[in-house]
Amino acid sequence: DAGVTQSPTHLIKTRGQQVTLRCSPKSGHDTVSWYQQALGQGPQFIFQYYEEEERQRGNFPDRFSGHQFPNYSSELNVNALLLGDSALYLCASSLAVPTDTQYFGPGTRLTVL
Amino acid sequence: RKEVEQDPGPFNVPEGATVAFNCTYSNSASQSFFWYRQDCRKEPKLLMSVYSSGNEDGRFTAQLNRASQYISLLIRDSKLSDSATYLCVRTSGGYQKVTFGIGRKLQVIP
């Protein structure tokens, strides 16, 4: 039973570029959440997708957008990259049940130069 | 007040010590609480859920105090393998918005 997978594992971009990160949820999970974790900080919630719709969103600008596909996999897109976007981006999957546990993928480490 | 506040300073303790982590939170509807463990450069992994009645799993005990709005994690007889960052987590609201504390790094020393 595969857990949450993310690609790529590492990425280096320059300011102003755009990036797309990918996530496949744990088998049987239908809800995907994305988090940004800067060095020395806890993960910050970006947004959550369920039934291909953004269900809730954290305090992130519109440069951060996402998508969920019919197979429940998801993408995170970040436009006009800033140096401050350098972070570990974590994807977590769960069932659409309020008490369900979130399972995290290994993350994508993004460096913006 | 932040939704979830956790003391960020690192813990350096000898093997066998008892360690306590605490987080305070601001009130919100329909809340659940968890402790996650994150190893260096790895993803967070669920350690245990937190209940008002307390939750114990071997050397680990988690407690929720709703009156004082804090949660705690106690690790007894700490091992070298307990070295990691411990994050408190709250989920709240109908869609279970997830909020992490800043995390506190534990280093168990031989």
PDB file of C-alpha atoms in Angstrom:
ATOM      1  CA  ASP A   1       0.000   0.000   0.000  1.00  0.00           C
ATOM      2  CA  ALA A   2       1.781   3.113  -1.244  1.00  0.00           C
ATOM      3  CA  GLY A   3       1.833   6.092   1.026  1.00  0.00           C
ATOM      4  CA  VAL A   4       1.754   9.715  -0.071  1.00  0.00           C
ATOM      5  CA  THR A   5       4.250  10.416  -2.831  1.00  0.00           C
ATOM      6  CA  GLN A   6       5.554  13.755  -4.060  1.00  0.00           C
ATOM      7  CA  SER A   7       7.670  14.860  -6.982  1.00  0.00           C
ATOM      8  CA  PRO A   8      10.201  16.178  -7.512  1.00  0.00           C
ATOM      9  CA  THR A   9      12.178  15.734  -4.295  1.00  0.00           C
ATOM     10  CA  HIS A  10      14.309  18.807  -4.899  1.00  0.00           C
ATOM     11  CA  LEU A  11      13.977  21.783  -7.187  1.00  0.00           C
ATOM     12  CA  ILE A  12      16.006  24.914  -7.836  1.00  0.00           C
ATOM     13  CA  LYS A  13      14.406  27.910  -9.531  1.00  0.00           C
ATOM     14  CA  THR A  14      15.197  31.582  -9.969  1.00  0.00           C
ATOM     15  CA  ARG A  15      13.112  34.563  -8.957  1.00  0.00           C
ATOM     16  CA  GLY A  16      10.156  35.242 -11.223  1.00  0.00           C
ATOM     17  CA  GLN A  17       9.911  31.690 -12.510  1.00  0.00           C
ATOM     18  CA  GLN A  18       6.941  29.381 -12.067  1.00  0.00           C
ATOM     19  CA  VAL A  19       6.941  25.945 -10.468  1.00  0.00           C
ATOM     20  CA  THR A  20       4.581  22.958 -10.334  1.00  0.00           C
ATOM     21  CA  LEU A  21       4.778  20.382  -7.571  1.00  0.00           C
ATOM     22  CA  ARG A  22       2.923  17.074  -7.653  1.00  0.00           C
ATOM     23  CA  CYS A  23       1.337  14.827  -5.063  1.00  0.00           C
ATOM     24  CA  SER A  24      -0.303  11.415  -5.129  1.00  0.00           C
ATOM     25  CA  PRO A  25      -2.384  10.640  -2.055  1.00  0.00           C
ATOM     26  CA  LYS A  26      -2.333   7.488   0.006  1.00  0.00           C
ATOM     27  CA  SER A  27      -4.497   4.776  -1.497  1.00  0.00           C
ATOM     28  CA  GLY A  28      -8.156   5.293  -0.563  1.00  0.00           C
ATOM     29  CA  HIS A  29      -7.745   8.949   0.422  1.00  0.00           C
ATOM     30  CA  ASP A  30      -9.759  11.628  -1.356  1.00  0.00           C
ATOM     31  CA  THR A  31      -8.585  14.852   0.299  1.00  0.00           C
ATOM     32  CA  VAL A  32      -5.253  16.553  -0.302  1.00  0.00           C
ATOM     33  CA  SER A  33      -3.773  19.425   1.675  1.00  0.00           C
ATOM     34  CA  TRP A  34      -0.641  21.426   0.911  1.00  0.00           C
ATOM     35  CA  TYR A  35       1.705  23.023   3.426  1.00  0.00           C
ATOM     36  CA  GLN A  36       4.775  25.255   3.272  1.00  0.00           C
ATOM     37  CA  GLN A  37       7.467  24.675   5.879  1.00  0.00           C
ATOM     38  CA  ALA A  38      10.199  27.281   6.082  1.00  0.00           C
ATOM     39  CA  LEU A  39      13.413  26.430   7.922  1.00  0.00           C
ATOM     40  CA  GLY A  40      12.893  26.365  11.680  1.00  0.00           C
ATOM     41  CA  GLN A  41       9.124  26.791  11.411  1.00  0.00           C
ATOM     42  CA  GLY A  42       6.117  24.524  11.615  1.00  0.00           C
ATOM     43  CA  PRO A  43       4.209  23.724   8.433  1.00  0.00           C
ATOM     44  CA  GLN A  44       1.846  26.488   7.302  1.00  0.00           C
ATOM     45  CA  PHE A  45      -1.429  25.477   5.654  1.00  0.00           C
ATOM     46  CA  ILE A  46      -1.740  26.618   2.032  1.00  0.00           C
ATOM     47  CA  PHE A  47      -4.979  25.014   0.849  1.00  0.00           C
ATOM     48  CA  GLN A  48      -7.005  21.829   0.750  1.00  0.00           C
ATOM     49  CA  TYR A  49      -8.648  20.053  -2.180  1.00  0.00           C
ATOM     50  CA  TYR A  50     -11.625  17.756  -2.127  1.00  0.00           C
ATOM     51  CA  GLU A  51     -13.698  16.582  -5.103  1.00  0.00           C
ATOM     52  CA  GLU A  52     -11.455  18.636  -7.397  1.00  0.00           C
ATOM     53  CA  GLU A  53     -12.395  21.866  -5.616  1.00  0.00           C
ATOM     54  CA  GLU A  54     -10.394  24.090  -3.284  1.00  0.00           C
ATOM     55  CA  ARG A  55     -12.287  23.632  -0.046  1.00  0.00           C
ATOM     56  CA  GLN A  56     -10.354  25.963   2.234  1.00  0.00           C
ATOM     57  CA  ARG A  57      -7.328  28.189   2.033  1.00  0.00           C
ATOM     58  CA  GLY A  58      -4.707  29.589   4.360  1.00  0.00           C
ATOM     59  CA  ASN A  59      -3.110  33.038   4.234  1.00  0.00           C
ATOM     60  CA  PHE A  60      -1.230  32.667   0.983  1.00  0.00           C
ATOM     61  CA  PRO A  61      -1.363  35.008  -2.017  1.00  0.00           C
ATOM     62  CA  ASP A  62      -3.003  34.166  -5.314  1.00  0.00           C
ATOM     63  CA  ARG A  63       0.419  33.274  -6.717  1.00  0.00           C
ATOM     64  CA  PHE A  64      -0.220  29.950  -5.022  1.00  0.00           C
ATOM     65  CA  SER A  65      -2.787  27.892  -6.863  1.00  0.00           C
ATOM     66  CA  GLY A  66      -3.641  24.250  -7.116  1.00  0.00           C
ATOM     67  CA  HIS A  67      -5.575  21.565  -8.793  1.00  0.00           C
ATOM     68  CA  GLN A  68      -6.963  18.153  -7.962  1.00  0.00           C
ATOM     69  CA  PHE A  69      -7.526  15.512 -10.601  1.00  0.00           C
ATOM     70  CA  PRO A  70     -10.256  12.854 -10.777  1.00  0.00           C
ATOM     71  CA  ASN A  71      -7.802  10.256  -9.436  1.00  0.00           C
ATOM     72  CA  TYR A  72      -7.352  12.528  -6.354  1.00  0.00           C
ATOM     73  CA  SER A  73      -3.770  13.451  -7.178  1.00  0.00           C
ATOM     74  CA  SER A  74      -2.956  17.128  -6.884  1.00  0.00           C
ATOM     75  CA  GLU A  75      -0.648  19.854  -8.112  1.00  0.00           C
ATOM     76  CA  LEU A  76       0.590  22.986  -6.416  1.00  0.00           C
ATOM     77  CA  ASN A  77       1.569  25.862  -8.706  1.00  0.00           C
ATOM     78  CA  VAL A  78       3.514  28.896  -7.603  1.00  0.00           C
ATOM     79  CA  ASN A  79       3.929  31.826  -9.986  1.00  0.00           C
ATOM     80  CA  ALA A  80       6.395  34.725  -9.899  1.00  0.00           C
ATOM     81  CA  LEU A  81       8.647  33.004  -7.398  1.00  0.00           C
ATOM     82  CA  LEU A  82      10.215  35.045  -4.619  1.00  0.00           C
ATOM     83  CA  LEU A  83      13.273  34.241  -2.553  1.00  0.00           C
ATOM     84  CA  GLY A  84      10.940  33.805   0.425  1.00  0.00           C
ATOM     85  CA  ASP A  85       9.168  30.941  -1.315  1.00  0.00           C
ATOM     86  CA  SER A  86      12.191  28.735  -0.605  1.00  0.00           C
ATOM     87  CA  ALA A  87      10.858  26.034   1.702  1.00  0.00           C
ATOM     88  CA  LEU A  88       9.858  22.413   2.070  1.00  0.00           C
ATOM     89  CA  TYR A  89       6.449  21.893   0.476  1.00  0.00           C
ATOM     90  CA  LEU A  90       4.488  19.093   2.070  1.00  0.00           C
ATOM     91  CA  CYS A  91       1.442  17.329   0.761  1.00  0.00           C
ATOM     92  CA  ALA A  92      -0.869  15.477   3.138  1.00  0.00           C
ATOM     93  CA  SER A  93      -3.767  13.200   2.317  1.00  0.00           C
ATOM     94  CA  SER A  94      -6.746  12.072   4.349  1.00  0.00           C
ATOM     95  CA  LEU A  95     -10.341  11.022   4.072  1.00  0.00           C
ATOM     96  CA  ALA A  96     -13.009  13.712   3.987  1.00  0.00           C
ATOM     97  CA  VAL A  97     -13.935  12.906   7.559  1.00  0.00           C
ATOM     98  CA  PRO A  98     -13.386  15.581  10.215  1.00  0.00           C
ATOM     99  CA  THR A  99     -11.491  13.360  12.614  1.00  0.00           C
ATOM    100  CA  ASP A 100      -9.357  11.586  10.035  1.00  0.00           C
ATOM    101  CA  THR A 101      -5.591  11.691  10.389  1.00  0.00           C
ATOM    102  CA  GLN A 102      -3.478  13.408   7.762  1.00  0.00           C
ATOM    103  CA  TYR A 103      -0.579  11.455   6.307  1.00  0.00           C
ATOM    104  CA  PHE A 104       2.313  13.439   4.916  1.00  0.00           C
ATOM    105  CA  GLY A 105       4.459  12.847   1.884  1.00  0.00           C
ATOM    106  CA  PRO A 106       8.243  13.289   2.008  1.00  0.00           C
ATOM    107  CA  GLY A 107       7.997  16.819   0.634  1.00  0.00           C
ATOM    108  CA  THR A 108       9.577  18.796  -2.178  1.00  0.00           C
ATOM    109  CA  ARG A 109      12.434  21.060  -1.206  1.00  0.00           C
ATOM    110  CA  LEU A 110      12.246  24.222  -3.309  1.00  0.00           C
ATOM    111  CA  THR A 111      15.164  26.638  -3.473  1.00  0.00           C
ATOM    112  CA  VAL A 112      14.637  29.994  -5.147  1.00  0.00           C
ATOM    113  CA  LEU A 113      17.819  31.831  -6.149  1.00  0.00           C
TER     114      LEU A 113
ATOM    115  CA  ARG B   1      -2.735  35.503  20.321  1.00  0.00           C
ATOM    116  CA  LYS B   2      -1.582  32.897  17.824  1.00  0.00           C
ATOM    117  CA  GLU B   3      -3.925  30.007  17.161  1.00  0.00           C
ATOM    118  CA  VAL B   4      -1.346  27.547  18.470  1.00  0.00           C
ATOM    119  CA  GLU B   5       1.721  28.599  20.441  1.00  0.00           C
ATOM    120  CA  GLN B   6       4.631  26.353  21.251  1.00  0.00           C
ATOM    121  CA  ASP B   7       7.917  27.219  22.971  1.00  0.00           C
ATOM    122  CA  PRO B   8      10.551  26.974  20.228  1.00  0.00           C
ATOM    123  CA  GLY B   9      13.750  26.585  22.196  1.00  0.00           C
ATOM    124  CA  PRO B  10      15.643  23.271  21.829  1.00  0.00           C
ATOM    125  CA  PHE B  11      15.659  20.645  24.561  1.00  0.00           C
ATOM    126  CA  ASN B  12      18.973  18.942  25.308  1.00  0.00           C
ATOM    127  CA  VAL B  13      18.493  16.154  27.829  1.00  0.00           C
ATOM    128  CA  PRO B  14      20.440  13.081  28.969  1.00  0.00           C
ATOM    129  CA  GLU B  15      19.195   9.607  28.218  1.00  0.00           C
ATOM    130  CA  GLY B  16      16.598   8.475  30.720  1.00  0.00           C
ATOM    131  CA  ALA B  17      15.318  11.966  31.452  1.00  0.00           C
ATOM    132  CA  THR B  18      11.642  12.900  31.438  1.00  0.00           C
ATOM    133  CA  VAL B  19      10.745  15.618  28.947  1.00  0.00           C
ATOM    134  CA  ALA B  20       7.572  17.690  28.763  1.00  0.00           C
ATOM    135  CA  PHE B  21       6.301  19.664  25.773  1.00  0.00           C
ATOM    136  CA  ASN B  22       3.457  22.150  26.024  1.00  0.00           C
ATOM    137  CA  CYS B  23       1.350  24.121  23.600  1.00  0.00           C
ATOM    138  CA  THR B  24      -1.347  26.711  24.254  1.00  0.00           C
ATOM    139  CA  TYR B  25      -4.173  27.439  21.861  1.00  0.00           C
ATOM    140  CA  SER B  26      -6.891  29.986  21.240  1.00  0.00           C
ATOM    141  CA  ASN B  27     -10.396  28.656  21.405  1.00  0.00           C
ATOM    142  CA  SER B  28     -12.249  27.505  18.334  1.00  0.00           C
ATOM    143  CA  ALA B  29     -15.159  25.274  17.549  1.00  0.00           C
ATOM    144  CA  SER B  30     -14.873  21.565  16.938  1.00  0.00           C
ATOM    145  CA  GLN B  31     -11.229  21.112  17.818  1.00  0.00           C
ATOM    146  CA  SER B  32      -9.004  18.050  17.798  1.00  0.00           C
ATOM    147  CA  PHE B  33      -5.397  17.922  18.896  1.00  0.00           C
ATOM    148  CA  PHE B  34      -2.406  15.824  17.933  1.00  0.00           C
ATOM    149  CA  TRP B  35       1.315  15.531  18.459  1.00  0.00           C
ATOM    150  CA  TYR B  36       3.499  14.934  15.425  1.00  0.00           C
ATOM    151  CA  ARG B  37       7.162  14.006  15.299  1.00  0.00           C
ATOM    152  CA  GLN B  38       9.450  15.272  12.547  1.00  0.00           C
ATOM    153  CA  ASP B  39      12.931  13.900  12.012  1.00  0.00           C
ATOM    154  CA  CYS B  40      15.553  16.100  10.395  1.00  0.00           C
ATOM    155  CA  ARG B  41      14.716  16.779   6.733  1.00  0.00           C
ATOM    156  CA  LYS B  42      11.787  14.357   6.842  1.00  0.00           C
ATOM    157  CA  GLU B  43       8.021  14.750   6.821  1.00  0.00           C
ATOM    158  CA  PRO B  44       5.953  15.025  10.030  1.00  0.00           C
ATOM    159  CA  LYS B  45       4.501  11.770  11.277  1.00  0.00           C
ATOM    160  CA  LEU B  46       1.613  11.337  13.672  1.00  0.00           C
ATOM    161  CA  LEU B  47       2.812  10.439  17.151  1.00  0.00           C
ATOM    162  CA  MET B  48      -0.468  10.412  19.023  1.00  0.00           C
ATOM    163  CA  SER B  49      -3.867  12.009  19.399  1.00  0.00           C
ATOM    164  CA  VAL B  50      -4.682  14.078  22.462  1.00  0.00           C
ATOM    165  CA  TYR B  51      -7.814  13.614  24.534  1.00  0.00           C
ATOM    166  CA  SER B  52      -9.177  15.287  27.648  1.00  0.00           C
ATOM    167  CA  SER B  53      -9.048  11.947  29.371  1.00  0.00           C
ATOM    168  CA  GLY B  54      -5.371  11.582  28.509  1.00  0.00           C
ATOM    169  CA  ASN B  55      -3.739   9.233  26.079  1.00  0.00           C
ATOM    170  CA  GLU B  56      -0.817   6.975  26.945  1.00  0.00           C
ATOM    171  CA  ASP B  57       1.315   4.904  24.611  1.00  0.00           C
ATOM    172  CA  GLY B  58       4.268   3.277  26.314  1.00  0.00           C
ATOM    173  CA  ARG B  59       6.652   6.021  27.413  1.00  0.00           C
ATOM    174  CA  PHE B  60       4.508   8.743  25.844  1.00  0.00           C
ATOM    175  CA  THR B  61       1.567  10.494  27.515  1.00  0.00           C
ATOM    176  CA  ALA B  62      -0.527  13.231  25.922  1.00  0.00           C
ATOM    177  CA  GLN B  63      -3.019  15.388  27.776  1.00  0.00           C
ATOM    178  CA  LEU B  64      -5.530  18.068  26.881  1.00  0.00           C
ATOM    179  CA  ASN B  65      -6.606  20.717  29.389  1.00  0.00           C
ATOM    180  CA  ARG B  66      -9.566  22.570  27.890  1.00  0.00           C
ATOM    181  CA  ALA B  67     -10.046  24.889  30.859  1.00  0.00           C
ATOM    182  CA  SER B  68      -6.496  26.242  30.566  1.00  0.00           C
ATOM    183  CA  GLN B  69      -6.356  25.767  26.798  1.00  0.00           C
ATOM    184  CA  TYR B  70      -3.154  23.794  26.589  1.00  0.00           C
ATOM    185  CA  ILE B  71      -1.980  20.395  25.470  1.00  0.00           C
ATOM    186  CA  SER B  72       1.032  18.515  26.722  1.00  0.00           C
ATOM    187  CA  LEU B  73       3.276  15.632  25.739  1.00  0.00           C
ATOM    188  CA  LEU B  74       5.377  13.789  28.283  1.00  0.00           C
ATOM    189  CA  ILE B  75       8.190  11.463  27.281  1.00  0.00           C
ATOM    190  CA  ARG B  76       9.531   9.263  30.067  1.00  0.00           C
ATOM    191  CA  ASP B  77      12.876   7.467  30.072  1.00  0.00           C
ATOM    192  CA  SER B  78      13.978   9.278  26.923  1.00  0.00           C
ATOM    193  CA  LYS B  79      16.031   7.361  24.349  1.00  0.00           C
ATOM    194  CA  LEU B  80      18.550   8.552  21.792  1.00  0.00           C
ATOM    195  CA  SER B  81      16.001   7.624  19.125  1.00  0.00           C
ATOM    196  CA  ASP B  82      13.541  10.149  20.569  1.00  0.00           C
ATOM    197  CA  SER B  83      15.710  12.960  19.185  1.00  0.00           C
ATOM    198  CA  ALA B  84      13.487  14.853  16.746  1.00  0.00           C
ATOM    199  CA  THR B  85      11.273  17.919  16.491  1.00  0.00           C
ATOM    200  CA  TYR B  86       7.879  17.600  18.164  1.00  0.00           C
ATOM    201  CA  LEU B  87       4.978  19.596  16.750  1.00  0.00           C
ATOM    202  CA  CYS B  88       1.612  20.205  18.341  1.00  0.00           C
ATOM    203  CA  VAL B  89      -1.285  20.310  15.918  1.00  0.00           C
ATOM    204  CA  ARG B  90      -4.839  21.508  16.128  1.00  0.00           C
ATOM    205  CA  THR B  91      -7.607  20.831  13.656  1.00  0.00           C
ATOM    206  CA  SER B  92     -10.705  22.984  13.904  1.00  0.00           C
ATOM    207  CA  GLY B  93     -13.888  23.881  12.126  1.00  0.00           C
ATOM    208  CA  GLY B  94     -16.124  21.880   9.850  1.00  0.00           C
ATOM    209  CA  TYR B  95     -13.395  21.234   7.287  1.00  0.00           C
ATOM    210  CA  GLN B  96     -10.808  20.601   9.959  1.00  0.00           C
ATOM    211  CA  LYS B  97      -8.384  23.423   9.245  1.00  0.00           C
ATOM    212  CA  VAL B  98      -4.980  22.256  10.442  1.00  0.00           C
ATOM    213  CA  THR B  99      -2.690  24.540  12.432  1.00  0.00           C
ATOM    214  CA  PHE B 100       0.809  23.521  13.512  1.00  0.00           C
ATOM    215  CA  GLY B 101       2.882  24.878  16.341  1.00  0.00           C
ATOM    216  CA  ILE B 102       6.402  26.031  15.508  1.00  0.00           C
ATOM    217  CA  GLY B 103       7.865  22.753  16.771  1.00  0.00           C
ATOM    218  CA  ARG B 104      10.421  22.096  19.491  1.00  0.00           C
ATOM    219  CA  LYS B 105      13.607  20.197  18.852  1.00  0.00           C
ATOM    220  CA  LEU B 106      14.609  17.486  21.304  1.00  0.00           C
ATOM    221  CA  GLN B 107      18.180  16.231  21.466  1.00  0.00           C
ATOM    222  CA  VAL B 108      18.755  13.254  23.747  1.00  0.00           C
ATOM    223  CA  ILE B 109      22.397  13.017  24.741  1.00  0.00           C
ATOM    224  CA  PRO B 110      24.182   9.788  25.707  1.00  0.00           C
TER     225      PRO B 110
END
